């Protein structure tokens, strides 16, 4: 007999995946050019040329048993040193290799952090700020921890501190934040990060144990109009940064990222070992060797992400001009307008009549919005605009 818990949900894919699969089938009927799939957040720009060149050079110059061999559990020393150097140059930090733990992308980094700061089934809680990336809840509950939702201020999708403060109690172990944000495109201002640091410092003192910030940052570099993303560990010492090269180097299939923490974090002397113990238990026992070496050598590179800002300007201005209510994204490749009816699923079904594939906001734990991923060719955004106009007219 199989697991009761998992067999009950077997074969259930996320709404985003279901829309994506529908898009592929529909493309067979109407042609790929006539389907406007804005459902999934897959980078639409290639990795920099230097990434391929570096991978080939590494494979040509090294013993294949080394290149494709088991790496150490925490990651190669020289890769972690290279990442520490990159963060020190960019943010004036003092990281060294033992502040960095290599992970299979941000997803694994987040999962490891949740378990590193909590215990299973004892009533621990982690706070998420809604709307949020749906996998958080799955990872938190999988760790035997309660997922507590705090609603963002929908005026600009910054944190609503009255609501957040009301959710913090003696069981709170961490708050996960994601800036630039999926699904809203919001970036937290310095003011928001300062306030968050002060609220959590006060609560940590009150409850006599650290409440960590888990800062999920796979979109860190995708910011618009030169927005300066505050580097969270500069404001709050108990920050665990979860980073990924999925978007900055356009390498989502290579599964590579890291966790970073500073020496002044509570229990920093045992943090690396504790993360390692969690990784062993959930069998995240090594990050692909070849791409650890590629990241080591390409740590200062960036994919050409300028298309995302071009697409953001196009879609944001068009939707606003048509009459949609929408907060301007400051980063990522998502936009999160209000639906034209209360029921987001029904609105997204109606959009399908125009072959516009968008994601209802219920997937992100908020009602009445839709997420549009504009990591697609600019021409697709341009051709979709008249369709959004027709959809708007249907409601008005
Ligand atoms: C907010 C957020 N966090 C984490 C992830 C996971 O990223 P990775 O590919 O690095 O596992 C994603 C992926 O899209 C995301 O949007």
Short mmCIF file of C-alpha atoms and ligand atoms in Angstrom, two decimals:
data_model
loop_
_atom_site.label_atom_id
_atom_site.label_comp_id
_atom_site.label_asym_id
_atom_site.label_seq_id
_atom_site.Cartn_x
_atom_site.Cartn_y
_atom_site.Cartn_z
CA UNK A 1 0.00 0.00 0.00
CA UNK A 2 1.25 3.48 -0.87
CA UNK A 3 1.45 6.55 1.33
CA UNK A 4 -2.04 7.82 2.24
CA UNK A 5 -0.85 11.41 2.21
CA UNK A 6 0.78 11.35 -1.23
CA UNK A 7 -1.47 8.88 -3.05
CA UNK A 8 -4.44 11.12 -2.22
CA UNK A 9 -2.91 13.95 -4.25
CA UNK A 10 -1.22 11.78 -6.92
CA UNK A 11 -1.41 13.23 -10.42
CA UNK A 12 -2.70 16.60 -9.21
CA UNK A 13 -0.64 19.26 -10.92
CA UNK A 14 -0.65 22.97 -10.08
CA UNK A 15 -3.13 25.26 -11.83
CA UNK A 16 -0.16 26.92 -13.56
CA UNK A 17 0.97 23.54 -14.98
CA UNK A 18 -2.60 22.70 -16.05
CA UNK A 19 -2.87 25.98 -17.99
CA UNK A 20 0.56 25.41 -19.54
CA UNK A 21 -0.46 21.89 -20.66
CA UNK A 22 -3.77 23.23 -22.03
CA UNK A 23 -1.73 25.80 -24.01
CA UNK A 24 0.36 23.09 -25.64
CA UNK A 25 -2.75 21.13 -26.72
CA UNK A 26 -4.55 24.26 -27.93
CA UNK A 27 -1.46 25.25 -29.97
CA UNK A 28 -1.89 22.02 -31.95
CA UNK A 29 -5.36 23.24 -32.95
CA UNK A 30 -4.88 26.99 -33.56
CA UNK A 31 -1.11 27.07 -34.20
CA UNK A 32 1.61 28.09 -31.75
CA UNK A 33 1.56 31.70 -32.99
CA UNK A 34 -2.09 32.13 -32.09
CA UNK A 35 -1.89 31.04 -28.50
CA UNK A 36 -0.84 33.66 -25.97
CA UNK A 37 0.58 31.63 -23.15
CA UNK A 38 1.47 33.94 -20.28
CA UNK A 39 1.17 31.21 -17.65
CA UNK A 40 4.64 30.01 -16.76
CA UNK A 41 7.78 31.81 -15.53
CA UNK A 42 10.38 30.17 -17.75
CA UNK A 43 13.20 32.62 -18.70
CA UNK A 44 12.94 33.59 -22.38
CA UNK A 45 16.54 34.76 -22.85
CA UNK A 46 19.48 32.39 -23.31
CA UNK A 47 22.30 32.00 -20.82
CA UNK A 48 25.28 34.26 -21.66
CA UNK A 49 27.57 32.75 -24.32
CA UNK A 50 30.36 32.60 -21.75
CA UNK A 51 28.38 29.99 -19.78
CA UNK A 52 28.45 27.48 -22.66
CA UNK A 53 32.09 28.31 -23.47
CA UNK A 54 33.05 27.82 -19.83
CA UNK A 55 31.19 24.50 -19.57
CA UNK A 56 32.94 23.21 -22.71
CA UNK A 57 36.36 24.43 -21.52
CA UNK A 58 35.88 22.77 -18.12
CA UNK A 59 34.86 19.49 -19.76
CA UNK A 60 37.80 19.62 -22.19
CA UNK A 61 40.43 20.55 -19.62
CA UNK A 62 39.51 18.24 -16.74
CA UNK A 63 39.31 14.55 -15.94
CA UNK A 64 35.69 13.47 -16.69
CA UNK A 65 35.61 11.51 -13.43
CA UNK A 66 36.17 14.81 -11.62
CA UNK A 67 33.88 16.96 -13.80
CA UNK A 68 30.98 14.54 -13.47
CA UNK A 69 31.92 13.17 -10.07
CA UNK A 70 30.23 13.57 -6.70
CA UNK A 71 30.86 17.03 -5.25
CA UNK A 72 31.13 17.62 -1.51
CA UNK A 73 27.76 17.99 0.20
CA UNK A 74 28.12 21.70 0.96
CA UNK A 75 29.55 22.54 -2.47
CA UNK A 76 33.07 23.05 -3.83
CA UNK A 77 35.30 25.35 -1.76
CA UNK A 78 36.38 27.44 -4.75
CA UNK A 79 32.77 27.90 -5.94
CA UNK A 80 31.66 29.06 -2.50
CA UNK A 81 34.70 31.38 -2.29
CA UNK A 82 33.84 32.83 -5.67
CA UNK A 83 30.21 33.48 -4.65
CA UNK A 84 31.33 35.05 -1.34
CA UNK A 85 33.65 37.36 -3.32
CA UNK A 86 30.84 38.38 -5.67
CA UNK A 87 28.53 39.30 -2.75
CA UNK A 88 31.35 41.14 -0.96
CA UNK A 89 32.09 43.24 -4.06
CA UNK A 90 28.44 44.04 -4.74
CA UNK A 91 27.16 44.65 -1.24
CA UNK A 92 30.25 45.42 0.86
CA UNK A 93 29.84 42.24 2.91
CA UNK A 94 32.44 40.04 4.64
CA UNK A 95 31.32 36.62 3.48
CA UNK A 96 33.75 33.70 3.32
CA UNK A 97 33.21 30.23 1.92
CA UNK A 98 31.71 28.87 5.14
CA UNK A 99 28.85 31.34 4.89
CA UNK A 100 27.69 29.70 1.66
CA UNK A 101 25.88 26.37 1.18
CA UNK A 102 25.31 25.28 -2.42
CA UNK A 103 21.75 24.15 -3.25
CA UNK A 104 19.67 22.77 -6.11
CA UNK A 105 18.23 26.19 -6.96
CA UNK A 106 16.17 28.48 -4.76
CA UNK A 107 13.47 25.84 -4.24
CA UNK A 108 15.88 23.56 -2.38
CA UNK A 109 17.43 26.51 -0.55
CA UNK A 110 14.03 27.57 0.80
CA UNK A 111 13.07 24.03 1.78
CA UNK A 112 16.36 23.57 3.63
CA UNK A 113 15.97 26.90 5.46
CA UNK A 114 12.41 26.10 6.58
CA UNK A 115 13.63 22.91 8.23
CA UNK A 116 16.83 24.45 9.56
CA UNK A 117 14.95 26.94 11.77
CA UNK A 118 12.00 24.76 12.88
CA UNK A 119 11.18 21.40 14.46
CA UNK A 120 8.70 18.92 13.01
CA UNK A 121 5.21 18.72 14.49
CA UNK A 122 5.74 20.83 17.61
CA UNK A 123 3.58 23.80 16.63
CA UNK A 124 6.27 25.97 14.99
CA UNK A 125 5.01 28.59 12.53
CA UNK A 126 6.42 30.37 9.48
CA UNK A 127 4.79 33.52 8.13
CA UNK A 128 4.31 34.07 4.39
CA UNK A 129 3.20 37.37 2.86
CA UNK A 130 0.25 36.83 0.50
CA UNK A 131 0.16 36.82 -2.47
CA UNK A 132 3.05 34.34 -2.49
CA UNK A 133 4.79 31.60 -4.50
CA UNK A 134 2.53 28.54 -3.95
CA UNK A 135 5.39 26.13 -3.23
CA UNK A 136 6.09 27.86 0.12
CA UNK A 137 2.99 26.33 1.70
CA UNK A 138 3.83 22.89 0.35
CA UNK A 139 7.43 23.08 1.68
CA UNK A 140 6.37 24.52 5.06
CA UNK A 141 3.64 21.96 5.69
CA UNK A 142 5.91 19.17 4.46
CA UNK A 143 8.29 20.21 7.24
CA UNK A 144 5.50 19.68 9.82
CA UNK A 145 5.17 23.43 10.38
CA UNK A 146 2.12 25.74 10.25
CA UNK A 147 1.99 28.17 7.31
CA UNK A 148 0.58 31.48 8.59
CA UNK A 149 -0.56 33.99 5.95
CA UNK A 150 -0.22 37.75 6.32
CA UNK A 151 -1.85 39.83 3.58
CA UNK A 152 0.28 42.45 1.80
CA UNK A 153 -0.98 46.01 1.41
CA UNK A 154 -2.61 45.75 -2.04
CA UNK A 155 -2.04 49.48 -2.69
CA UNK A 156 1.59 48.69 -3.61
CA UNK A 157 2.11 45.09 -2.38
CA UNK A 158 4.52 46.15 0.37
CA UNK A 159 4.18 44.46 3.78
CA UNK A 160 1.13 45.43 5.88
CA UNK A 161 2.86 45.77 9.25
CA UNK A 162 -0.32 45.89 11.34
CA UNK A 163 -1.38 42.58 9.87
CA UNK A 164 2.12 41.08 10.12
CA UNK A 165 2.51 42.08 13.78
CA UNK A 166 -0.84 40.49 14.61
CA UNK A 167 0.43 37.17 13.20
CA UNK A 168 3.70 37.01 15.17
CA UNK A 169 3.65 34.99 18.40
CA UNK A 170 5.85 32.70 20.51
CA UNK A 171 5.61 29.97 17.81
CA UNK A 172 6.92 32.16 14.96
CA UNK A 173 10.28 30.92 13.72
CA UNK A 174 10.67 32.82 10.45
CA UNK A 175 9.11 35.19 7.94
CA UNK A 176 9.75 34.42 4.27
CA UNK A 177 9.95 37.40 1.96
CA UNK A 178 10.39 37.52 -1.81
CA UNK A 179 11.55 40.77 -3.38
CA UNK A 180 11.42 41.24 -6.37
CA UNK A 181 8.14 39.41 -5.96
CA UNK A 182 6.44 36.59 -7.76
CA UNK A 183 3.53 37.13 -8.56
CA UNK A 184 3.20 40.93 -8.09
CA UNK A 185 6.51 42.28 -9.42
CA UNK A 186 6.76 44.45 -6.28
CA UNK A 187 10.19 45.25 -4.82
CA UNK A 188 10.45 46.02 -1.12
CA UNK A 189 11.68 49.52 -0.39
CA UNK A 190 14.45 50.25 2.11
CA UNK A 191 11.75 51.57 4.42
CA UNK A 192 9.89 48.24 4.31
CA UNK A 193 13.07 46.25 5.06
CA UNK A 194 14.02 48.59 7.93
CA UNK A 195 10.54 48.29 9.46
CA UNK A 196 10.57 44.52 9.05
CA UNK A 197 13.97 44.33 10.77
CA UNK A 198 12.74 46.44 13.66
CA UNK A 199 9.48 44.45 14.11
CA UNK A 200 11.38 41.14 14.11
CA UNK A 201 14.12 42.39 16.41
CA UNK A 202 11.51 43.44 18.94
CA UNK A 203 9.63 40.14 18.63
CA UNK A 204 12.87 38.10 18.89
CA UNK A 205 13.71 39.93 22.13
CA UNK A 206 10.20 39.45 23.47
CA UNK A 207 10.11 35.70 22.76
CA UNK A 208 13.82 35.21 23.58
CA UNK A 209 14.77 33.44 20.35
CA UNK A 210 15.66 34.53 16.87
CA UNK A 211 12.91 34.94 14.31
CA UNK A 212 14.72 34.57 10.98
CA UNK A 213 14.08 36.34 7.72
CA UNK A 214 14.26 33.85 4.85
CA UNK A 215 14.90 36.08 1.86
CA UNK A 216 13.97 34.30 -1.38
CA UNK A 217 15.84 36.18 -4.13
CA UNK A 218 15.78 34.38 -7.48
CA UNK A 219 14.82 37.63 -9.26
CA UNK A 220 17.35 39.86 -7.47
CA UNK A 221 18.85 41.30 -10.67
CA UNK A 222 15.58 41.73 -12.61
CA UNK A 223 14.68 45.26 -11.50
CA UNK A 224 13.36 48.20 -13.52
CA UNK A 225 14.17 51.92 -13.73
CA UNK A 226 17.43 51.25 -11.84
CA UNK A 227 15.56 50.28 -8.65
CA UNK A 228 18.05 49.61 -5.86
CA UNK A 229 17.06 46.41 -4.06
CA UNK A 230 18.13 46.69 -0.40
CA UNK A 231 20.42 43.78 0.55
CA UNK A 232 18.49 42.34 3.50
CA UNK A 233 21.42 41.00 5.63
CA UNK A 234 22.70 44.59 5.93
CA UNK A 235 19.54 45.41 7.90
CA UNK A 236 18.90 42.19 9.83
CA UNK A 237 21.61 39.80 10.99
CA UNK A 238 19.36 36.74 11.22
CA UNK A 239 18.75 36.61 7.49
CA UNK A 240 19.10 33.47 5.40
CA UNK A 241 19.44 34.48 1.75
CA UNK A 242 18.13 31.94 -0.78
CA UNK A 243 19.51 32.61 -4.24
CA UNK A 244 19.31 30.92 -7.62
CA UNK A 245 21.00 31.18 -11.01
CA UNK A 246 17.73 30.13 -12.71
CA UNK A 247 16.88 33.69 -13.76
CA UNK A 248 20.11 35.73 -13.57
CA UNK A 249 22.03 33.26 -15.75
CA UNK A 250 18.89 31.72 -17.33
CA UNK A 251 19.82 28.25 -16.03
CA UNK A 252 16.59 26.91 -14.46
CA UNK A 253 17.25 23.37 -15.66
CA UNK A 254 20.71 23.17 -14.13
CA UNK A 255 19.33 23.43 -10.57
CA UNK A 256 21.93 25.63 -8.97
CA UNK A 257 21.76 28.25 -6.22
CA UNK A 258 22.87 28.77 -2.63
CA UNK A 259 22.02 29.78 0.92
CA UNK A 260 24.09 32.64 2.41
CA UNK A 261 24.26 33.79 6.04
CA UNK A 262 26.58 36.11 7.94
CA UNK A 263 28.89 35.34 10.87
CA UNK A 264 26.83 37.53 13.20
CA UNK A 265 23.65 35.44 12.70
CA UNK A 266 22.55 33.56 15.83
CA UNK A 267 24.09 30.07 15.92
CA UNK A 268 26.19 30.90 12.86
CA UNK A 269 28.89 28.49 14.10
CA UNK A 270 26.53 25.53 13.60
CA UNK A 271 24.37 26.86 10.76
CA UNK A 272 26.34 25.28 7.90
CA UNK A 273 26.40 21.90 9.64
CA UNK A 274 22.70 22.12 10.51
CA UNK A 275 21.74 22.94 6.93
CA UNK A 276 23.93 19.99 5.88
CA UNK A 277 22.09 17.66 8.27
CA UNK A 278 18.74 18.72 6.80
CA UNK A 279 20.09 18.26 3.27
CA UNK A 280 21.14 14.72 4.14
CA UNK A 281 17.74 13.84 5.53
CA UNK A 282 15.80 15.07 2.50
CA UNK A 283 18.51 13.78 0.14
CA UNK A 284 19.68 17.08 -1.32
CA UNK A 285 23.13 15.57 -1.23
CA UNK A 286 24.94 17.50 -3.90
CA UNK A 287 24.57 20.17 -6.52
CA UNK A 288 25.61 19.31 -10.13
CA UNK A 289 29.42 19.40 -10.25
CA UNK A 290 29.86 20.83 -13.74
CA UNK A 291 27.59 23.79 -13.08
CA UNK A 292 29.21 24.51 -9.73
CA UNK A 293 32.41 25.04 -11.70
CA UNK A 294 30.62 27.10 -14.35
CA UNK A 295 29.13 29.37 -11.68
CA UNK A 296 32.56 29.66 -10.04
CA UNK A 297 33.95 31.09 -13.29
CA UNK A 298 30.86 33.06 -14.44
CA UNK A 299 29.85 34.50 -11.08
CA UNK A 300 29.92 38.10 -12.35
CA UNK A 301 27.99 37.39 -15.57
CA UNK A 302 24.35 38.20 -16.25
CA UNK A 303 21.99 37.06 -19.03
CA UNK A 304 20.66 39.89 -21.20
CA UNK A 305 17.54 40.49 -19.13
CA UNK A 306 16.67 43.85 -20.73
CA UNK A 307 13.73 42.33 -22.68
CA UNK A 308 11.80 41.95 -19.42
CA UNK A 309 11.78 45.71 -18.85
CA UNK A 310 10.79 46.32 -22.49
CA UNK A 311 7.88 43.88 -22.10
CA UNK A 312 6.90 45.32 -18.71
CA UNK A 313 6.66 48.84 -20.16
CA UNK A 314 4.54 47.61 -23.07
CA UNK A 315 2.07 45.52 -21.09
CA UNK A 316 1.81 47.82 -18.07
CA UNK A 317 1.12 50.94 -20.17
CA UNK A 318 -1.32 49.10 -22.43
CA UNK A 319 -3.34 47.52 -19.61
CA UNK A 320 -3.49 50.82 -17.73
CA UNK A 321 -4.59 52.71 -20.86
CA UNK A 322 -7.28 50.12 -21.61
CA UNK A 323 -8.66 50.60 -18.09
CA UNK A 324 -7.35 47.66 -16.06
CA UNK A 325 -6.44 48.39 -12.45
CA UNK A 326 -2.79 47.45 -12.01
CA UNK A 327 0.22 48.28 -9.81
CA UNK A 328 3.36 48.93 -11.87
CA UNK A 329 5.89 46.10 -11.36
CA UNK A 330 9.32 47.21 -10.15
CA UNK A 331 10.98 43.92 -11.11
CA UNK A 332 10.66 40.22 -12.17
CA UNK A 333 8.78 39.25 -15.33
CA UNK A 334 5.29 39.19 -13.82
CA UNK A 335 2.43 41.66 -13.66
CA UNK A 336 -0.59 41.24 -11.37
CA UNK A 337 -3.66 43.21 -12.51
CA UNK A 338 -7.13 43.06 -11.03
CA UNK A 339 -9.64 40.80 -12.77
CA UNK A 340 -12.76 42.38 -14.20
CA UNK A 341 -14.98 40.17 -12.04
CA UNK A 342 -14.59 38.88 -8.47
CA UNK A 343 -14.04 35.27 -9.47
CA UNK A 344 -10.48 35.10 -10.86
CA UNK A 345 -10.91 31.55 -12.21
CA UNK A 346 -14.01 32.52 -14.13
CA UNK A 347 -12.20 35.60 -15.52
CA UNK A 348 -9.22 33.50 -16.66
CA UNK A 349 -11.62 31.00 -18.30
CA UNK A 350 -13.22 33.91 -20.18
CA UNK A 351 -9.73 35.09 -21.28
CA UNK A 352 -9.21 31.64 -22.83
CA UNK A 353 -11.90 32.54 -25.39
CA UNK A 354 -9.27 34.91 -26.81
CA UNK A 355 -6.51 32.31 -26.34
CA UNK A 356 -5.04 34.46 -23.56
CA UNK A 357 -3.61 32.09 -20.95
CA UNK A 358 -3.23 33.79 -17.57
CA UNK A 359 -3.19 32.45 -14.02
CA UNK A 360 -5.98 33.14 -11.48
CA UNK A 361 -4.68 34.67 -8.25
CA UNK A 362 -6.24 32.00 -6.01
CA UNK A 363 -3.04 30.01 -6.74
CA UNK A 364 -1.16 32.76 -4.85
CA UNK A 365 -3.63 32.93 -1.93
CA UNK A 366 -5.41 36.15 -2.82
CA UNK A 367 -8.71 36.68 -4.64
CA UNK A 368 -9.60 38.77 -7.67
CA UNK A 369 -6.30 39.18 -9.57
CA UNK A 370 -4.50 37.42 -12.40
CA UNK A 371 -0.79 36.83 -13.01
CA UNK A 372 0.65 37.40 -16.45
CA UNK A 373 4.23 36.19 -17.11
CA UNK A 374 5.81 38.35 -19.79
CA UNK A 375 9.00 36.32 -20.20
CA UNK A 376 8.01 35.82 -23.84
CA UNK A 377 9.04 37.42 -27.15
CA UNK A 378 8.04 41.11 -27.28
CA UNK A 379 6.00 40.49 -30.44
CA UNK A 380 3.73 38.16 -28.46
CA UNK A 381 3.05 40.87 -25.89
CA UNK A 382 2.32 43.35 -28.70
CA UNK A 383 -0.12 41.00 -30.46
CA UNK A 384 -1.91 40.19 -27.19
CA UNK A 385 -2.75 43.81 -26.37
CA UNK A 386 -5.78 44.10 -28.73
CA UNK A 387 -7.09 40.85 -27.22
CA UNK A 388 -6.91 42.28 -23.70
CA UNK A 389 -8.79 45.28 -25.08
CA UNK A 390 -11.57 43.06 -26.45
CA UNK A 391 -11.73 41.17 -23.17
CA UNK A 392 -12.11 44.49 -21.32
CA UNK A 393 -14.91 45.57 -23.67
CA UNK A 394 -16.79 42.33 -22.94
CA UNK A 395 -17.03 43.43 -19.32
CA UNK A 396 -17.79 47.09 -19.96
C1 LIG B 1 9.50 33.20 -5.85
C2 LIG B 1 10.22 32.00 -6.31
N1 LIG B 1 10.99 31.34 -5.43
C3 LIG B 1 11.66 30.24 -5.77
C4 LIG B 1 11.60 29.73 -7.05
C5 LIG B 1 12.36 28.49 -7.38
O1 LIG B 1 13.43 28.78 -8.19
P1 LIG B 1 14.54 27.72 -8.61
O2 LIG B 1 14.40 27.49 -10.05
O3 LIG B 1 15.81 28.36 -8.32
O4 LIG B 1 14.34 26.51 -7.78
C6 LIG B 1 10.81 30.38 -8.01
C7 LIG B 1 10.71 29.84 -9.37
O5 LIG B 1 10.13 30.34 -10.27
C8 LIG B 1 10.10 31.54 -7.63
O6 LIG B 1 9.32 32.22 -8.49
#
